[in-house]
Coordinates of C-alpha atoms in Angstrom, one line a residue:
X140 CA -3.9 -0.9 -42.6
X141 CA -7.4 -2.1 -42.7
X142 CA -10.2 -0.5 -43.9
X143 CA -14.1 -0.3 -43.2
X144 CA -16.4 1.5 -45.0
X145 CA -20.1 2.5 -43.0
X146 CA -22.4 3.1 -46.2
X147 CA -26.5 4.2 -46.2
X148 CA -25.8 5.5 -42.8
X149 CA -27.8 8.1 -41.0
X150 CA -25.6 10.6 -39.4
X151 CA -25.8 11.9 -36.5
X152 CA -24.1 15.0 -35.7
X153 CA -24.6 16.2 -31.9
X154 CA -24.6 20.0 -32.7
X155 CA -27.4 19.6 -35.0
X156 CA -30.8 19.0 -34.6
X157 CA -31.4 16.6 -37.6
X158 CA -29.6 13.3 -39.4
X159 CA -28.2 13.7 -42.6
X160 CA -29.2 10.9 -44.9
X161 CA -26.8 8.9 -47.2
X162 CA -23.8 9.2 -45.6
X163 CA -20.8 7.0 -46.0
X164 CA -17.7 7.0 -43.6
X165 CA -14.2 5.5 -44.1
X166 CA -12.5 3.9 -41.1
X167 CA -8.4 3.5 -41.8
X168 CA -6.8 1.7 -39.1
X169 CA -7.5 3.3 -35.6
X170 CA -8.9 6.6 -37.3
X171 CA -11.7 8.1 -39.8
X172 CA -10.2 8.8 -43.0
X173 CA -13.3 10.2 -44.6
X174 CA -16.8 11.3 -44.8
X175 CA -19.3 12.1 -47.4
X176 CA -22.6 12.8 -48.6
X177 CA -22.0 10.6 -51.5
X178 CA -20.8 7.1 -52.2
X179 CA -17.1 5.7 -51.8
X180 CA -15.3 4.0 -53.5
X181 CA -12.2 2.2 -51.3
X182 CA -10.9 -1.1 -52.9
X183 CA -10.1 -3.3 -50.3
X184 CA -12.5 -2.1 -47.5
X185 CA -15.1 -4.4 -45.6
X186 CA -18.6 -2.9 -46.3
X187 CA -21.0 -2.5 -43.5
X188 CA -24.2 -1.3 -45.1
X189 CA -26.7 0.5 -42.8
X190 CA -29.6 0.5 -44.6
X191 CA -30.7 3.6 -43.3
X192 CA -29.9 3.5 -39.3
X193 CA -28.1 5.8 -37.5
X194 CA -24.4 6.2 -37.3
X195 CA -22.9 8.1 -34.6
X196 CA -20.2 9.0 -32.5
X197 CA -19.1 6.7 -29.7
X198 CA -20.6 7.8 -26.1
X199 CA -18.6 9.4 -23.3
X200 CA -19.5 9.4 -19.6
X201 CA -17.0 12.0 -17.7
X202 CA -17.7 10.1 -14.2
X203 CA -17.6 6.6 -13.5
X204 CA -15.6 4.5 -10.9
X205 CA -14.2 1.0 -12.2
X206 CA -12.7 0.0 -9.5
X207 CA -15.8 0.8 -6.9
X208 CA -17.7 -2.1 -7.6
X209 CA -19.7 -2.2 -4.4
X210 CA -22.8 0.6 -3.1
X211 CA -21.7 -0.5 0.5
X212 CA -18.5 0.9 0.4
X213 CA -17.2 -0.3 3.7
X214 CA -17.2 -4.3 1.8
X215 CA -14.1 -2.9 -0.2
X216 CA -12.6 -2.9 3.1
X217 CA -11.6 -7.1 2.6
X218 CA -11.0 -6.4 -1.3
X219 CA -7.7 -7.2 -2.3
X220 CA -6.4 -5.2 -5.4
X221 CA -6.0 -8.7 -7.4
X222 CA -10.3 -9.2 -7.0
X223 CA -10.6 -5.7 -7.4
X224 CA -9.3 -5.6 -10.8
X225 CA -11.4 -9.0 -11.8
X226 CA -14.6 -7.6 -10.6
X227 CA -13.6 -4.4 -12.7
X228 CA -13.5 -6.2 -16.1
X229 CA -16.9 -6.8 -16.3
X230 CA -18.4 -3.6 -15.3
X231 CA -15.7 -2.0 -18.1
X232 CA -17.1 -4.5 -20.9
X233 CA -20.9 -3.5 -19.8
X234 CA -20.2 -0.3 -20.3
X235 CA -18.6 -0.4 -23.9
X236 CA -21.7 -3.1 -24.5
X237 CA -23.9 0.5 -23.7
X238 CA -22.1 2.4 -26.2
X239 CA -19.6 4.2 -24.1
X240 CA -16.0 4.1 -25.6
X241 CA -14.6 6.3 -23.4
X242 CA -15.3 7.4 -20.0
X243 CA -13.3 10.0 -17.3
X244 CA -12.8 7.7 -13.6
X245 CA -12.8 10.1 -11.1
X246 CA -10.7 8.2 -8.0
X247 CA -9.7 4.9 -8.3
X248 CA -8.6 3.6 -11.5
X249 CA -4.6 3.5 -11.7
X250 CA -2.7 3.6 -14.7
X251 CA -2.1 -0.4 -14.9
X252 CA -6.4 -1.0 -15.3
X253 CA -5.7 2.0 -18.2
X254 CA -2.6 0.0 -20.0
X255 CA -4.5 -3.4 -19.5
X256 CA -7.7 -1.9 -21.7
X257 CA -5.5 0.0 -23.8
X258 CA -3.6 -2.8 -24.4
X259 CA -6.5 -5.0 -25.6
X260 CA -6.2 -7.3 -22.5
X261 CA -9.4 -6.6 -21.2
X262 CA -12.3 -5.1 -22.8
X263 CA -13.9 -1.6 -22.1
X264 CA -14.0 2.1 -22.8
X265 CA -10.8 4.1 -23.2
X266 CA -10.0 5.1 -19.5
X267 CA -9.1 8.8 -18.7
X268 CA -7.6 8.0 -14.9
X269 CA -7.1 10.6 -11.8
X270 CA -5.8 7.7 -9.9
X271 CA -6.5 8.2 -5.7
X272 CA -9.1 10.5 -4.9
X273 CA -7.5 13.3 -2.5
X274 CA -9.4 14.5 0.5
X275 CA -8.4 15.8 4.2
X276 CA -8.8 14.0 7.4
X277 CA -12.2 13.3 8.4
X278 CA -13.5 14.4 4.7
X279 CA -15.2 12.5 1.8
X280 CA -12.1 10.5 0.8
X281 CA -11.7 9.1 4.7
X282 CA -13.0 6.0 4.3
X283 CA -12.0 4.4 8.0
X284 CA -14.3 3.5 10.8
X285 CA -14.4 5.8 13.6
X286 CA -12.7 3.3 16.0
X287 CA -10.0 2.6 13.7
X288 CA -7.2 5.2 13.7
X289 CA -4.8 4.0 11.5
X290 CA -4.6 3.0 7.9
X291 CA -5.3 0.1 5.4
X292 CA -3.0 -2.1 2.9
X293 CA -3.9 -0.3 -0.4
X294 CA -2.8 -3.8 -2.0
X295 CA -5.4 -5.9 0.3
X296 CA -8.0 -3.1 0.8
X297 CA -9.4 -1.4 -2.2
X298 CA -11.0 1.8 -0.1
X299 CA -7.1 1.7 1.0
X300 CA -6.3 1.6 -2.4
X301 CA -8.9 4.2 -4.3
X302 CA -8.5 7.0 -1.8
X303 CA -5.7 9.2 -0.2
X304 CA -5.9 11.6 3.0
X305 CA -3.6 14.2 2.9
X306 CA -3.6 17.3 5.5
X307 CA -1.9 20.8 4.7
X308 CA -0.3 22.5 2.2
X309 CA 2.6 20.1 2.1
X310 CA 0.7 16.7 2.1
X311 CA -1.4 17.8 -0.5
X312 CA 1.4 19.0 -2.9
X313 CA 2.9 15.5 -2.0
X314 CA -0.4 13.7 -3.0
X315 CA -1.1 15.5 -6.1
X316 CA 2.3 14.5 -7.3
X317 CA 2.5 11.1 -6.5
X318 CA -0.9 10.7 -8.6
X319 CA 1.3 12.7 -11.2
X320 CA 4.0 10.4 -11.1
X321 CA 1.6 7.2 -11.0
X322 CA 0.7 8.7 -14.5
X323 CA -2.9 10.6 -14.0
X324 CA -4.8 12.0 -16.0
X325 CA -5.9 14.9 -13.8
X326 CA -6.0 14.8 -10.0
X327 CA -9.5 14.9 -7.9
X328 CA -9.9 16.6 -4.6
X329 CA -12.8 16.6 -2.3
X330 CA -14.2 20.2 -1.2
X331 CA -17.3 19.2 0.6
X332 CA -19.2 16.2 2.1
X333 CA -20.5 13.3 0.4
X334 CA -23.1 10.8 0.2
X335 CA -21.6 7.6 0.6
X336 CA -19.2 8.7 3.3
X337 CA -21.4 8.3 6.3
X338 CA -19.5 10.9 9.1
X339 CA -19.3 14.1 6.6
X340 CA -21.8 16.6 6.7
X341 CA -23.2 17.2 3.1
X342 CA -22.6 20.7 3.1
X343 CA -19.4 20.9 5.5
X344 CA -16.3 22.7 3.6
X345 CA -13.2 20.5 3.3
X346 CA -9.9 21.5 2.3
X347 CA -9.0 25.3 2.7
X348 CA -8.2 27.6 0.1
X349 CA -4.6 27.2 0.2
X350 CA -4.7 23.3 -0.4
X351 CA -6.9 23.7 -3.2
X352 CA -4.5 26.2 -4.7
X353 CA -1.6 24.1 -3.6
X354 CA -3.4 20.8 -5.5
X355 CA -4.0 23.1 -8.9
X356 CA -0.3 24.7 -8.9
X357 CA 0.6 21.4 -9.0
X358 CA -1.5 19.8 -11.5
X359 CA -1.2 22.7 -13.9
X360 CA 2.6 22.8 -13.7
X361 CA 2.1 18.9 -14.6
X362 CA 0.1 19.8 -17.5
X363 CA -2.8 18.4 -16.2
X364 CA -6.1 19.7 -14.0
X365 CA -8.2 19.4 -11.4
X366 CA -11.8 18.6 -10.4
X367 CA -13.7 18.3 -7.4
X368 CA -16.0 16.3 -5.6
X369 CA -18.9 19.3 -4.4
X370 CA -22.6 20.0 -3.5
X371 CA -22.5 23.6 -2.1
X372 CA -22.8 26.5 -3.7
X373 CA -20.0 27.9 -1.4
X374 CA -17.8 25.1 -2.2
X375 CA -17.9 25.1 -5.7
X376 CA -17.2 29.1 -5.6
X377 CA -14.5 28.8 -3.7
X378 CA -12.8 25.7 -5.2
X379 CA -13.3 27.6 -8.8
X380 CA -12.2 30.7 -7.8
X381 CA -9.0 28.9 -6.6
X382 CA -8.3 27.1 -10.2
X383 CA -10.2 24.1 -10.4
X384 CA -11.6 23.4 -14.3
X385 CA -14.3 20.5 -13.4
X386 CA -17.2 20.2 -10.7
X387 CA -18.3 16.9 -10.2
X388 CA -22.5 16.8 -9.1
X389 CA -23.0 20.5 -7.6
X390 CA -26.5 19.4 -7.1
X391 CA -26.9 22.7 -4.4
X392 CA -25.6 25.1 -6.8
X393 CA -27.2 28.4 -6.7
X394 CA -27.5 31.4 -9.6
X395 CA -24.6 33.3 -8.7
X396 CA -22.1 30.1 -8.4
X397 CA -23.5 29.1 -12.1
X398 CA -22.6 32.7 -13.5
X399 CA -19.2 32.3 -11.4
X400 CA -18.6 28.3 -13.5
X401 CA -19.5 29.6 -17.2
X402 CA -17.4 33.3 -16.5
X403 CA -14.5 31.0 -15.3
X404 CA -15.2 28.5 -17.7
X405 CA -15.3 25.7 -15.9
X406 CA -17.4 22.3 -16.4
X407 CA -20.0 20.6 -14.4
X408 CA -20.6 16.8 -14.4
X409 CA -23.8 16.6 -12.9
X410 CA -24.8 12.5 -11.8
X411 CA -28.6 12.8 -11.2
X412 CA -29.0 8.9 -11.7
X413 CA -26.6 7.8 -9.2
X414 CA -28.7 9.8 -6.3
X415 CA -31.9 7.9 -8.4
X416 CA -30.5 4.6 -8.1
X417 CA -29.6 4.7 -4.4
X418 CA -33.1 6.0 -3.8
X419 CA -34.6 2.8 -5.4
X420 CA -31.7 0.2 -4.5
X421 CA -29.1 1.1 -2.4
X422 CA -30.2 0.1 1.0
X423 CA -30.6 -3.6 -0.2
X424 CA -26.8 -3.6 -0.8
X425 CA -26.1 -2.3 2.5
X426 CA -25.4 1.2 2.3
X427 CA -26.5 2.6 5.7
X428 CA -28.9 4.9 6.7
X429 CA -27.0 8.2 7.1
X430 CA -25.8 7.8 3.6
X431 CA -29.3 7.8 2.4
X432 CA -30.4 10.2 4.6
X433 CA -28.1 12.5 2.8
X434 CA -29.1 11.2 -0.8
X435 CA -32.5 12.6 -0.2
X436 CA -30.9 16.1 0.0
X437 CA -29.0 15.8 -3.5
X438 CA -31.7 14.0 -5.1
X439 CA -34.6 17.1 -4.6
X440 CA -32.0 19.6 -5.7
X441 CA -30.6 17.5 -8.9
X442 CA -32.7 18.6 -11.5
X443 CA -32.8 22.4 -10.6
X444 CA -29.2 22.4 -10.4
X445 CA -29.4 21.3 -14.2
X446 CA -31.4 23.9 -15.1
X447 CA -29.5 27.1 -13.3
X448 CA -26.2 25.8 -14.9
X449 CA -28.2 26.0 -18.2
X450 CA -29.2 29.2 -18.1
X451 CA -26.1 30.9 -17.2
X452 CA -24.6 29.0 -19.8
X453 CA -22.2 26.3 -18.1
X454 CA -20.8 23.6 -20.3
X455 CA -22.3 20.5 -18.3
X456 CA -20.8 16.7 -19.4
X457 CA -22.4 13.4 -19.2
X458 CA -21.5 11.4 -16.0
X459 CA -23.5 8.6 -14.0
X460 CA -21.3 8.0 -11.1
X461 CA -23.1 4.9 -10.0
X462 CA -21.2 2.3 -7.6
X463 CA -20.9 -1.6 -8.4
X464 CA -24.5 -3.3 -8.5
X465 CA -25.8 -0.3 -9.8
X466 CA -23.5 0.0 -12.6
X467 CA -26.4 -1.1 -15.3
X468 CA -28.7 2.1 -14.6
X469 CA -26.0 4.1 -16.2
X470 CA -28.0 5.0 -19.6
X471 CA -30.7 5.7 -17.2
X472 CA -29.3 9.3 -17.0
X473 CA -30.3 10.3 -20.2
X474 CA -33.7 9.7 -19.6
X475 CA -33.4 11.9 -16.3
X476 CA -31.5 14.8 -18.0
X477 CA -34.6 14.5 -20.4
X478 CA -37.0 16.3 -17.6
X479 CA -34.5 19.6 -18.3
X480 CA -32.6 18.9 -21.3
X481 CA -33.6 18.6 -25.0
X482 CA -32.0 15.2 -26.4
X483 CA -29.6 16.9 -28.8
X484 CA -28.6 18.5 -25.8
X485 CA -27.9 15.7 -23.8
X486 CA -26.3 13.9 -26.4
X487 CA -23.9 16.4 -27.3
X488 CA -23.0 16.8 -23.5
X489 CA -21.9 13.1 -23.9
X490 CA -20.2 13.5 -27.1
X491 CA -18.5 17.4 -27.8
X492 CA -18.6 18.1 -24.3
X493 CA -17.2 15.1 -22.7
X494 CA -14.4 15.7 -25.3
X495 CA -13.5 19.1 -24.9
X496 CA -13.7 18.5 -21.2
X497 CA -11.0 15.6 -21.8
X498 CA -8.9 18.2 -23.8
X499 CA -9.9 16.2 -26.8
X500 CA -12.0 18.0 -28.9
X501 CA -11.6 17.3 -32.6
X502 CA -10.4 13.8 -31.7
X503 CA -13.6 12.2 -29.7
X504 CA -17.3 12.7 -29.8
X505 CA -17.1 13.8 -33.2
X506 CA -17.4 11.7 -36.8
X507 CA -14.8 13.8 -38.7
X508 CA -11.9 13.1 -41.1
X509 CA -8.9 12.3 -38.4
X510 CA -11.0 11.9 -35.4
X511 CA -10.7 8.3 -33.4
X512 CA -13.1 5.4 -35.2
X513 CA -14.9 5.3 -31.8
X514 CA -18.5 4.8 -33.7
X515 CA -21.9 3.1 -32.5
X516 CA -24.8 2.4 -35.2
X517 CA -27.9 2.6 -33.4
X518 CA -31.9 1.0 -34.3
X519 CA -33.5 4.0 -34.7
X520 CA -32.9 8.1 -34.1
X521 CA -32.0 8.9 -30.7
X522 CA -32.8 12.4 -31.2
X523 CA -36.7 11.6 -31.0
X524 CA -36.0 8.4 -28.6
X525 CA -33.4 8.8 -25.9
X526 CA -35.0 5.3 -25.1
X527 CA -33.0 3.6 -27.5
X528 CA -30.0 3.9 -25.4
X529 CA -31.5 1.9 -22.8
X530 CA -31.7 -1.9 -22.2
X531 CA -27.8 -2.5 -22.0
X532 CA -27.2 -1.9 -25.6
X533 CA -30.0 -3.7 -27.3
X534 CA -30.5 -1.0 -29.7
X535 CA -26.7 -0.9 -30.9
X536 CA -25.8 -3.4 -33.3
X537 CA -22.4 -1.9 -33.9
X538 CA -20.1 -0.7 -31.4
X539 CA -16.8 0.2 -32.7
X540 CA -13.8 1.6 -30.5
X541 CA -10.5 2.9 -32.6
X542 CA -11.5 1.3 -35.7
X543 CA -12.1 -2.2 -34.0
X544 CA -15.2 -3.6 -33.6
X545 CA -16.4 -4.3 -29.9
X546 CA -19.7 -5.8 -31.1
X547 CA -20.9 -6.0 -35.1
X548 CA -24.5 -7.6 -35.4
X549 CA -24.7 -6.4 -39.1
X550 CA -21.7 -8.4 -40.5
X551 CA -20.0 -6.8 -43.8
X552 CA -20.5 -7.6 -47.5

């Protein structure tokens, strides 16, 4: 097995405040086999020395969509799945390039994008998949045109392919396990409207109590869980009183729904940056003006929403949620979480909390004896510059995923 050894490194450790100075690390194989405040000694190992910058666990972002690679949605509509998985590869590169070695896609993604990274046949982040987004007729997941009353060829039309419409108790059971059998990760619903679907009213309530709780049984009995797409307070409440471990935005949360999230223990994924990059770009890539109409709405509310979930003490992970050409604001979100969030904060949302939310803790987000090798070495302390994670990865000279370096600007010796 081979062997690297990270020496003079800073470490950073995302539940503490500080680095810890003259650290060395031993990568075995795919895994860390050791960490110490001292010097060590491994015969055999290639030496990466440091020099003093900071080494620290690989990023993860708990909400992107690889295989949404357009802001205008309704172009997917002549995507065929082959293009669709060619334009994915390098938006999955330019995020490991960023320092994210593993990220949670919330609708889209199948299992075969997954096998082809894990694989090694295409670079990116390690891929955590829910497969086809689930919604009901008419809801956030219907991506069709109002004249057009039938149904796409998921192979030759990607919104056909990313999404599923499923009505009633039965369809949704259905659904939820053919995403089980297509090997998910965990299955995502939609409970209320959305932005980029143009007929839903932001705060409308889809699917009723009894799919949701049809949709968890199911995932649960699989092993596995479920989030959901939400803005409203009401539709959070009721789609976490009903089971569901993950909230994806909740950007119109209220006090009592945040007390509700941390006494259930659930998670929230807020995306502020997504509703900041349509606001600057999205109309010149054609999303329409209903869509941005709505973004408004969620945009004003994003950063409050941050802060109530903080104080009543919900665990919130790191997600971006950005569509095709905006793909490269995705770092930008730390610098927005940095109007409410401290960066130790925010970096251990995208480290610990991403993990735990992944049902990895121990194994990712963490530099620890046994955890994944997913490393980055950074220019600098992001804990007094959440800049340096900006500019596409400038500021990384290492990137390593699983004990195999991605990108290594500092050679060995």
């Amino acid at each position: 097995m081979s062997l690297t050894l990270f020496k003079n490194a800073k470490l950073l450790d995302p539940t503490k405040s500080d680095l810890q100075d003259g650290v060395a690390v031993l990568v075995e194989g795919g895994r860390i086999r050791e960490v110490s405040p001292r010097p060590i000694r491994a015969a055999g190992a290639a030496a990466v020395d440091l020099a003093g910058r900071t080494l620290m666990p690989g990023l993860i972002d708990c909400h992107v969509h690889v295989f949404l690679p357009e802001v205008n949605i309704r172009a997917l509509e002549a995507v065929p799945l082959t293009l669709l998985t060619a334009r994915a590869a390098p938006l999955m590169r330019a995020m490991l390039d960023r320092g994210f070695t593993t990220v949670r896609d919330t609708g889209g993604a199948d299992w075969g994008i997954r096998e082809a990274v894990e694989r090694g046949y295409l670079p990116g982040p390690r891929l955590f998949i829910a497969g086809r987004a689930i919604g009901q007729t008419s809801g956030h997941s219907d991506p069709r045109r109002r004249t057009d009353l039938g149904g796409g060829c998921p192979t030759e039309n990607a919104m056909a392919f990313t999404m599923a419409i499923a009505d009633g108790v039965t369809e949704v059971r259905r659904a939820v396990r053919e995403q089980l059998r297509q090997g998910a990760d965990h299955i995502k619903i939609m409970v209320s409207g959305g932005v980029a679907s143009p007929y839903d009213p932001l705060d409308s309530l889809q699917y009723s109590t009894d799919e949701i709780r049809a949709a968890v049984e199911e995932a649960t009995a699989f092993k596995r869980y479920v989030c959901a797409h939400s803005y409203p307070a009401n539709a959070i409440a009721r789609a976490v009183e009903c089971g569901v471990r993950v909230i994806e935005h909740g950007n119109l949360i209220d006090a009592p729904t945040a007390k509700l999230m941390a006494k259930k223990g659930a998670f929230l994924v807020p995306t502020l940056v997504a509703y900041d990059a349509i606001r600057r770009h999205a109309a010149e890539f054609g999303m329409g003006p209903e869509s941005l109409e709505k973004n408004k709405v969620v945009l004003e509310a994003g950063l409050r929403s941050r802060e109530l979930a903080k104080r009543a003490g919900v665990r919130m992970a790191f997600g971006s949620d950005l569509l095709g050409q905006l793909q490269p604001d995705q770092s930008k979100e730390f610098e927005l979480r940095g109007e409410a969030l401290s960066p130790q904060e925010i970096i251990h949302s995208a480290t610990i909390v991403g993990a735990e939310l992944l049902g990895r803790p121990g194994e990712l987000g963490v530099i620890a004896p046994g955890a994944l090798a997913d490393l980055l070495v950074v220019d600098g302390n992001p804990l007094k510059d959440l800049g340096l994670f900006q500019d596409q990865g400038a500021h990384i000279p290492v990137v390593m995923q699983a004990g195999r370096f991605h990108r290594n600007r500092l050679g060995a010796g």
